[in-house]
Structure formats: C-alpha cells, structure tokens
Short mmCIF file of N, CA, C and O in Angstrom, two decimals:
data_model
loop_
_atom_site.label_atom_id
_atom_site.label_comp_id
_atom_site.label_asym_id
_atom_site.label_seq_id
_atom_site.Cartn_x
_atom_site.Cartn_y
_atom_site.Cartn_z
N MET A 1 -48.55 18.93 26.08
CA MET A 1 -48.06 19.90 25.12
C MET A 1 -46.84 19.37 24.38
O MET A 1 -46.75 19.47 23.17
N PHE A 2 -45.88 18.79 25.13
CA PHE A 2 -44.67 18.24 24.52
C PHE A 2 -45.03 17.06 23.62
O PHE A 2 -44.43 16.87 22.56
N LYS A 3 -46.04 16.29 24.01
CA LYS A 3 -46.49 15.15 23.22
C LYS A 3 -47.03 15.63 21.87
O LYS A 3 -46.65 15.11 20.82
N ALA A 4 -47.90 16.63 21.90
CA ALA A 4 -48.50 17.15 20.66
C ALA A 4 -47.43 17.76 19.76
O ALA A 4 -47.44 17.55 18.54
N LEU A 5 -46.50 18.49 20.33
CA LEU A 5 -45.42 19.10 19.55
C LEU A 5 -44.53 18.03 18.93
O LEU A 5 -44.15 18.13 17.75
N SER A 6 -44.24 16.99 19.68
CA SER A 6 -43.42 15.88 19.17
C SER A 6 -44.10 15.19 18.00
O SER A 6 -43.47 14.90 16.98
N LEU A 7 -45.41 14.94 18.14
CA LEU A 7 -46.14 14.27 17.07
C LEU A 7 -46.20 15.14 15.81
O LEU A 7 -46.09 14.63 14.70
N ARG A 8 -46.35 16.44 15.97
CA ARG A 8 -46.34 17.35 14.81
C ARG A 8 -44.99 17.35 14.13
O ARG A 8 -44.90 17.34 12.90
N PHE A 9 -43.92 17.35 14.92
CA PHE A 9 -42.56 17.31 14.37
C PHE A 9 -42.35 16.03 13.56
O PHE A 9 -41.83 16.07 12.44
N ILE A 10 -42.77 14.90 14.10
CA ILE A 10 -42.59 13.62 13.40
C ILE A 10 -43.43 13.58 12.13
O ILE A 10 -42.97 13.14 11.08
N ARG A 11 -44.68 14.06 12.20
CA ARG A 11 -45.54 14.11 11.01
C ARG A 11 -44.91 14.95 9.90
O ARG A 11 -44.93 14.57 8.73
N ALA A 12 -44.34 16.09 10.27
CA ALA A 12 -43.69 16.96 9.28
C ALA A 12 -42.47 16.25 8.67
O ALA A 12 -42.26 16.31 7.45
N TYR A 13 -41.68 15.58 9.49
CA TYR A 13 -40.51 14.84 9.02
C TYR A 13 -40.95 13.74 8.04
O TYR A 13 -40.36 13.57 6.97
N GLN A 14 -42.00 13.02 8.38
CA GLN A 14 -42.49 11.96 7.51
C GLN A 14 -43.07 12.53 6.22
O GLN A 14 -42.88 11.95 5.14
N ALA A 15 -43.76 13.65 6.30
CA ALA A 15 -44.36 14.27 5.12
C ALA A 15 -43.29 14.75 4.13
O ALA A 15 -43.51 14.75 2.92
N LYS A 16 -42.12 15.12 4.64
CA LYS A 16 -41.04 15.57 3.78
C LYS A 16 -40.24 14.41 3.20
O LYS A 16 -39.28 14.61 2.47
N GLY A 17 -40.61 13.17 3.52
CA GLY A 17 -39.97 12.01 2.94
C GLY A 17 -39.14 11.20 3.90
O GLY A 17 -38.59 10.18 3.53
N GLY A 18 -39.00 11.64 5.14
CA GLY A 18 -38.25 10.89 6.14
C GLY A 18 -36.79 10.72 5.79
O GLY A 18 -36.21 11.50 5.04
N SER A 19 -36.20 9.64 6.29
CA SER A 19 -34.77 9.43 6.10
C SER A 19 -34.40 9.18 4.64
O SER A 19 -33.32 9.54 4.20
N LYS A 20 -35.31 8.59 3.89
CA LYS A 20 -35.04 8.29 2.48
C LYS A 20 -34.78 9.57 1.68
O LYS A 20 -33.81 9.66 0.94
N GLN A 21 -35.61 10.58 1.87
CA GLN A 21 -35.47 11.84 1.14
C GLN A 21 -34.49 12.80 1.80
O GLN A 21 -33.68 13.40 1.13
N LEU A 22 -34.59 12.95 3.11
CA LEU A 22 -33.81 13.98 3.79
C LEU A 22 -32.37 13.57 4.08
O LEU A 22 -31.47 14.40 4.06
N LEU A 23 -32.14 12.29 4.37
CA LEU A 23 -30.80 11.83 4.75
C LEU A 23 -30.19 10.86 3.75
O LEU A 23 -29.06 10.43 3.92
N ASN A 24 -30.95 10.50 2.72
CA ASN A 24 -30.51 9.57 1.69
C ASN A 24 -30.11 8.21 2.25
O ASN A 24 -29.13 7.60 1.80
N ILE A 25 -30.82 7.74 3.26
CA ILE A 25 -30.63 6.40 3.82
C ILE A 25 -31.99 5.76 3.99
O ILE A 25 -33.00 6.45 4.10
N GLU A 26 -32.00 4.44 4.01
CA GLU A 26 -33.26 3.73 4.21
C GLU A 26 -33.23 3.04 5.56
O GLU A 26 -32.23 2.44 5.94
N CYS A 27 -34.33 3.12 6.28
CA CYS A 27 -34.43 2.52 7.60
C CYS A 27 -34.33 1.00 7.50
O CYS A 27 -34.87 0.40 6.58
N ASN A 28 -33.64 0.39 8.45
CA ASN A 28 -33.48 -1.06 8.49
C ASN A 28 -34.68 -1.76 9.12
O ASN A 28 -34.74 -2.98 9.12
N PHE A 29 -35.58 -1.01 9.69
CA PHE A 29 -36.67 -1.59 10.47
C PHE A 29 -38.02 -1.37 9.83
O PHE A 29 -38.23 -0.45 9.04
N GLU A 30 -38.95 -2.22 10.21
CA GLU A 30 -40.35 -2.06 9.84
C GLU A 30 -41.16 -2.15 11.13
O GLU A 30 -41.04 -3.16 11.83
N PRO A 31 -41.92 -1.18 11.55
CA PRO A 31 -42.10 0.14 10.94
C PRO A 31 -40.82 0.98 11.03
O PRO A 31 -39.92 0.66 11.80
N THR A 32 -40.80 2.04 10.26
CA THR A 32 -39.62 2.90 10.24
C THR A 32 -39.36 3.48 11.63
O THR A 32 -40.24 3.47 12.49
N CYS A 33 -38.17 3.99 11.83
CA CYS A 33 -37.81 4.54 13.14
C CYS A 33 -38.71 5.72 13.53
O CYS A 33 -39.11 5.83 14.69
N SER A 34 -39.06 6.55 12.56
CA SER A 34 -39.93 7.69 12.88
C SER A 34 -41.33 7.21 13.25
O SER A 34 -41.96 7.73 14.17
N GLU A 35 -41.84 6.20 12.54
CA GLU A 35 -43.16 5.67 12.86
C GLU A 35 -43.15 4.95 14.20
O GLU A 35 -44.09 5.05 14.98
N TYR A 36 -42.08 4.23 14.49
CA TYR A 36 -41.92 3.56 15.78
C TYR A 36 -41.93 4.59 16.91
O TYR A 36 -42.60 4.42 17.92
N THR A 37 -41.20 5.69 16.72
CA THR A 37 -41.16 6.75 17.72
C THR A 37 -42.53 7.38 17.89
O THR A 37 -42.98 7.61 19.00
N ARG A 38 -43.23 7.63 16.77
CA ARG A 38 -44.59 8.20 16.84
C ARG A 38 -45.52 7.28 17.63
O ARG A 38 -46.23 7.72 18.51
N GLN A 39 -45.49 5.98 17.32
CA GLN A 39 -46.34 5.03 18.02
C GLN A 39 -45.97 4.95 19.50
O GLN A 39 -46.86 4.83 20.35
N SER A 40 -44.69 5.02 19.81
CA SER A 40 -44.24 4.98 21.21
C SER A 40 -44.74 6.20 21.98
O SER A 40 -45.17 6.08 23.13
N ILE A 41 -44.69 7.36 21.35
CA ILE A 41 -45.14 8.59 22.00
C ILE A 41 -46.65 8.53 22.24
O ILE A 41 -47.13 8.90 23.31
N VAL A 42 -47.40 8.03 21.26
CA VAL A 42 -48.85 7.90 21.42
C VAL A 42 -49.17 6.94 22.56
O VAL A 42 -50.04 7.20 23.39
N LYS A 43 -48.44 5.82 22.64
CA LYS A 43 -48.73 4.79 23.62
C LYS A 43 -48.24 5.12 25.03
O LYS A 43 -48.94 4.90 26.01
N TYR A 44 -47.02 5.68 25.14
CA TYR A 44 -46.39 5.88 26.45
C TYR A 44 -46.20 7.33 26.88
O TYR A 44 -45.76 7.58 27.99
N GLY A 45 -46.46 8.28 25.99
CA GLY A 45 -46.20 9.67 26.32
C GLY A 45 -44.86 10.11 25.73
O GLY A 45 -44.07 9.29 25.26
N ALA A 46 -44.61 11.41 25.80
CA ALA A 46 -43.45 11.98 25.12
C ALA A 46 -42.12 11.49 25.68
O ALA A 46 -41.23 11.10 24.92
N CYS A 47 -41.94 11.50 26.98
CA CYS A 47 -40.62 11.16 27.55
C CYS A 47 -40.24 9.72 27.27
O CYS A 47 -39.17 9.45 26.70
N LYS A 48 -41.08 8.78 27.64
CA LYS A 48 -40.75 7.36 27.40
C LYS A 48 -40.77 7.06 25.91
O LYS A 48 -39.95 6.28 25.42
N GLY A 49 -41.67 7.68 25.16
CA GLY A 49 -41.74 7.46 23.72
C GLY A 49 -40.46 7.88 23.01
O GLY A 49 -39.94 7.16 22.17
N TRP A 50 -39.94 9.07 23.36
CA TRP A 50 -38.68 9.52 22.76
C TRP A 50 -37.52 8.63 23.19
O TRP A 50 -36.63 8.31 22.39
N ARG A 51 -37.53 8.19 24.43
CA ARG A 51 -36.47 7.30 24.92
C ARG A 51 -36.44 6.00 24.11
O ARG A 51 -35.39 5.54 23.67
N LEU A 52 -37.63 5.40 23.90
CA LEU A 52 -37.72 4.18 23.10
C LEU A 52 -37.31 4.44 21.65
O LEU A 52 -36.59 3.64 21.04
N GLY A 53 -37.77 5.55 21.10
CA GLY A 53 -37.45 5.90 19.72
C GLY A 53 -35.97 6.13 19.50
O GLY A 53 -35.38 5.65 18.52
N LEU A 54 -35.33 6.85 20.40
CA LEU A 54 -33.90 7.11 20.26
C LEU A 54 -33.07 5.84 20.44
O LEU A 54 -32.06 5.66 19.76
N ALA A 55 -33.52 4.96 21.33
CA ALA A 55 -32.83 3.67 21.50
C ALA A 55 -32.93 2.86 20.20
O ALA A 55 -31.98 2.20 19.79
N ARG A 56 -34.07 2.93 19.55
CA ARG A 56 -34.27 2.22 18.27
C ARG A 56 -33.38 2.80 17.20
O ARG A 56 -32.74 2.08 16.44
N ILE A 57 -33.27 4.13 17.13
CA ILE A 57 -32.43 4.79 16.13
C ILE A 57 -30.97 4.40 16.34
O ILE A 57 -30.24 4.19 15.38
N ARG A 58 -30.54 4.28 17.58
CA ARG A 58 -29.16 3.88 17.87
C ARG A 58 -28.86 2.47 17.37
O ARG A 58 -27.72 2.15 17.05
N ARG A 59 -29.88 1.61 17.31
CA ARG A 59 -29.68 0.24 16.81
C ARG A 59 -29.66 0.17 15.29
O ARG A 59 -29.32 -0.86 14.71
N CYS A 60 -30.03 1.24 14.64
CA CYS A 60 -30.15 1.26 13.18
C CYS A 60 -28.78 1.58 12.56
O CYS A 60 -28.52 2.70 12.17
N ASN A 61 -27.91 0.58 12.49
CA ASN A 61 -26.55 0.85 12.01
C ASN A 61 -26.04 -0.20 11.05
O ASN A 61 -24.86 -0.47 10.99
N GLN A 62 -26.94 -0.82 10.28
CA GLN A 62 -26.54 -1.82 9.31
C GLN A 62 -26.96 -1.36 7.92
O GLN A 62 -28.01 -1.74 7.42
N PRO A 63 -26.16 -0.54 7.26
CA PRO A 63 -26.57 0.06 5.99
C PRO A 63 -26.78 -0.95 4.86
O PRO A 63 -27.53 -0.69 3.93
N ASP A 64 -26.15 -2.13 4.91
CA ASP A 64 -26.26 -3.10 3.82
C ASP A 64 -27.18 -4.27 4.16
O ASP A 64 -27.07 -5.34 3.57
N LEU A 65 -28.07 -4.08 5.08
CA LEU A 65 -28.99 -5.13 5.51
C LEU A 65 -29.90 -5.53 4.34
O LEU A 65 -30.46 -4.67 3.67
N ILE A 66 -30.04 -6.82 4.10
CA ILE A 66 -30.83 -7.30 2.97
C ILE A 66 -32.32 -7.29 3.31
O ILE A 66 -33.13 -6.78 2.55
N GLU A 67 -32.70 -7.85 4.46
CA GLU A 67 -34.10 -7.89 4.86
C GLU A 67 -34.35 -6.91 6.00
O GLU A 67 -33.50 -6.73 6.86
N LYS A 68 -35.52 -6.32 6.00
CA LYS A 68 -35.89 -5.41 7.09
C LYS A 68 -36.18 -6.19 8.36
O LYS A 68 -36.69 -7.31 8.30
N ILE A 69 -35.87 -5.60 9.49
CA ILE A 69 -36.12 -6.21 10.80
C ILE A 69 -37.48 -5.75 11.27
O ILE A 69 -37.74 -4.55 11.37
N HIS A 70 -38.37 -6.69 11.55
CA HIS A 70 -39.71 -6.34 12.04
C HIS A 70 -39.62 -6.15 13.56
O HIS A 70 -39.26 -7.09 14.28
N ASP A 71 -39.93 -4.95 14.03
CA ASP A 71 -39.78 -4.61 15.45
C ASP A 71 -40.93 -3.69 15.86
O ASP A 71 -40.91 -2.51 15.54
N GLU A 72 -41.91 -4.25 16.54
CA GLU A 72 -43.08 -3.48 16.98
C GLU A 72 -42.82 -2.79 18.32
O GLU A 72 -41.95 -3.21 19.08
N VAL A 73 -43.61 -1.78 18.62
CA VAL A 73 -43.54 -1.08 19.91
C VAL A 73 -43.96 -2.06 21.00
O VAL A 73 -44.98 -2.75 20.85
N PRO A 74 -43.18 -2.15 22.09
CA PRO A 74 -43.54 -3.10 23.16
C PRO A 74 -44.84 -2.72 23.86
O PRO A 74 -45.24 -1.61 23.89
#
C-alpha cells in the first residue's frame, strides 16, 4: 500500500513539472532524483527505495554544475 501511494505521489510530482517547474531548480543527475526514487521504490520496495532516493537528493547540492552526473539505481 505504501509503495503504491509513493509511486502515485511521485507520478503526480513529475506530471506537475518536477523540480524545474515547482522549485525552479534543475536536477544535477540523470535520471532525475524523482525518477531515481521511483525506480528505487519499484526495485526495492517503499522503505529502501525512499532511503536511496533521499540519500540521492541530499547529494544534489551543486547548482552551477555544467554536466549532469549519470547515476543509475544500484
């Protein structure tokens, strides 16, 4: 249940434009942090998926990065 709710929340966030539209920032990573979190939740379940996603978001702190960092779900 938590997994399905989490995926719906992420889909809604992405449909509204994600960080680019809602927070006026661009993700430093490819795939984006929300997509990485979605993939992590699908692969590992809600608890570990959110843990991985939040750890990724914490690393996203270089606003002037020239090239995107390619970082796939482990």
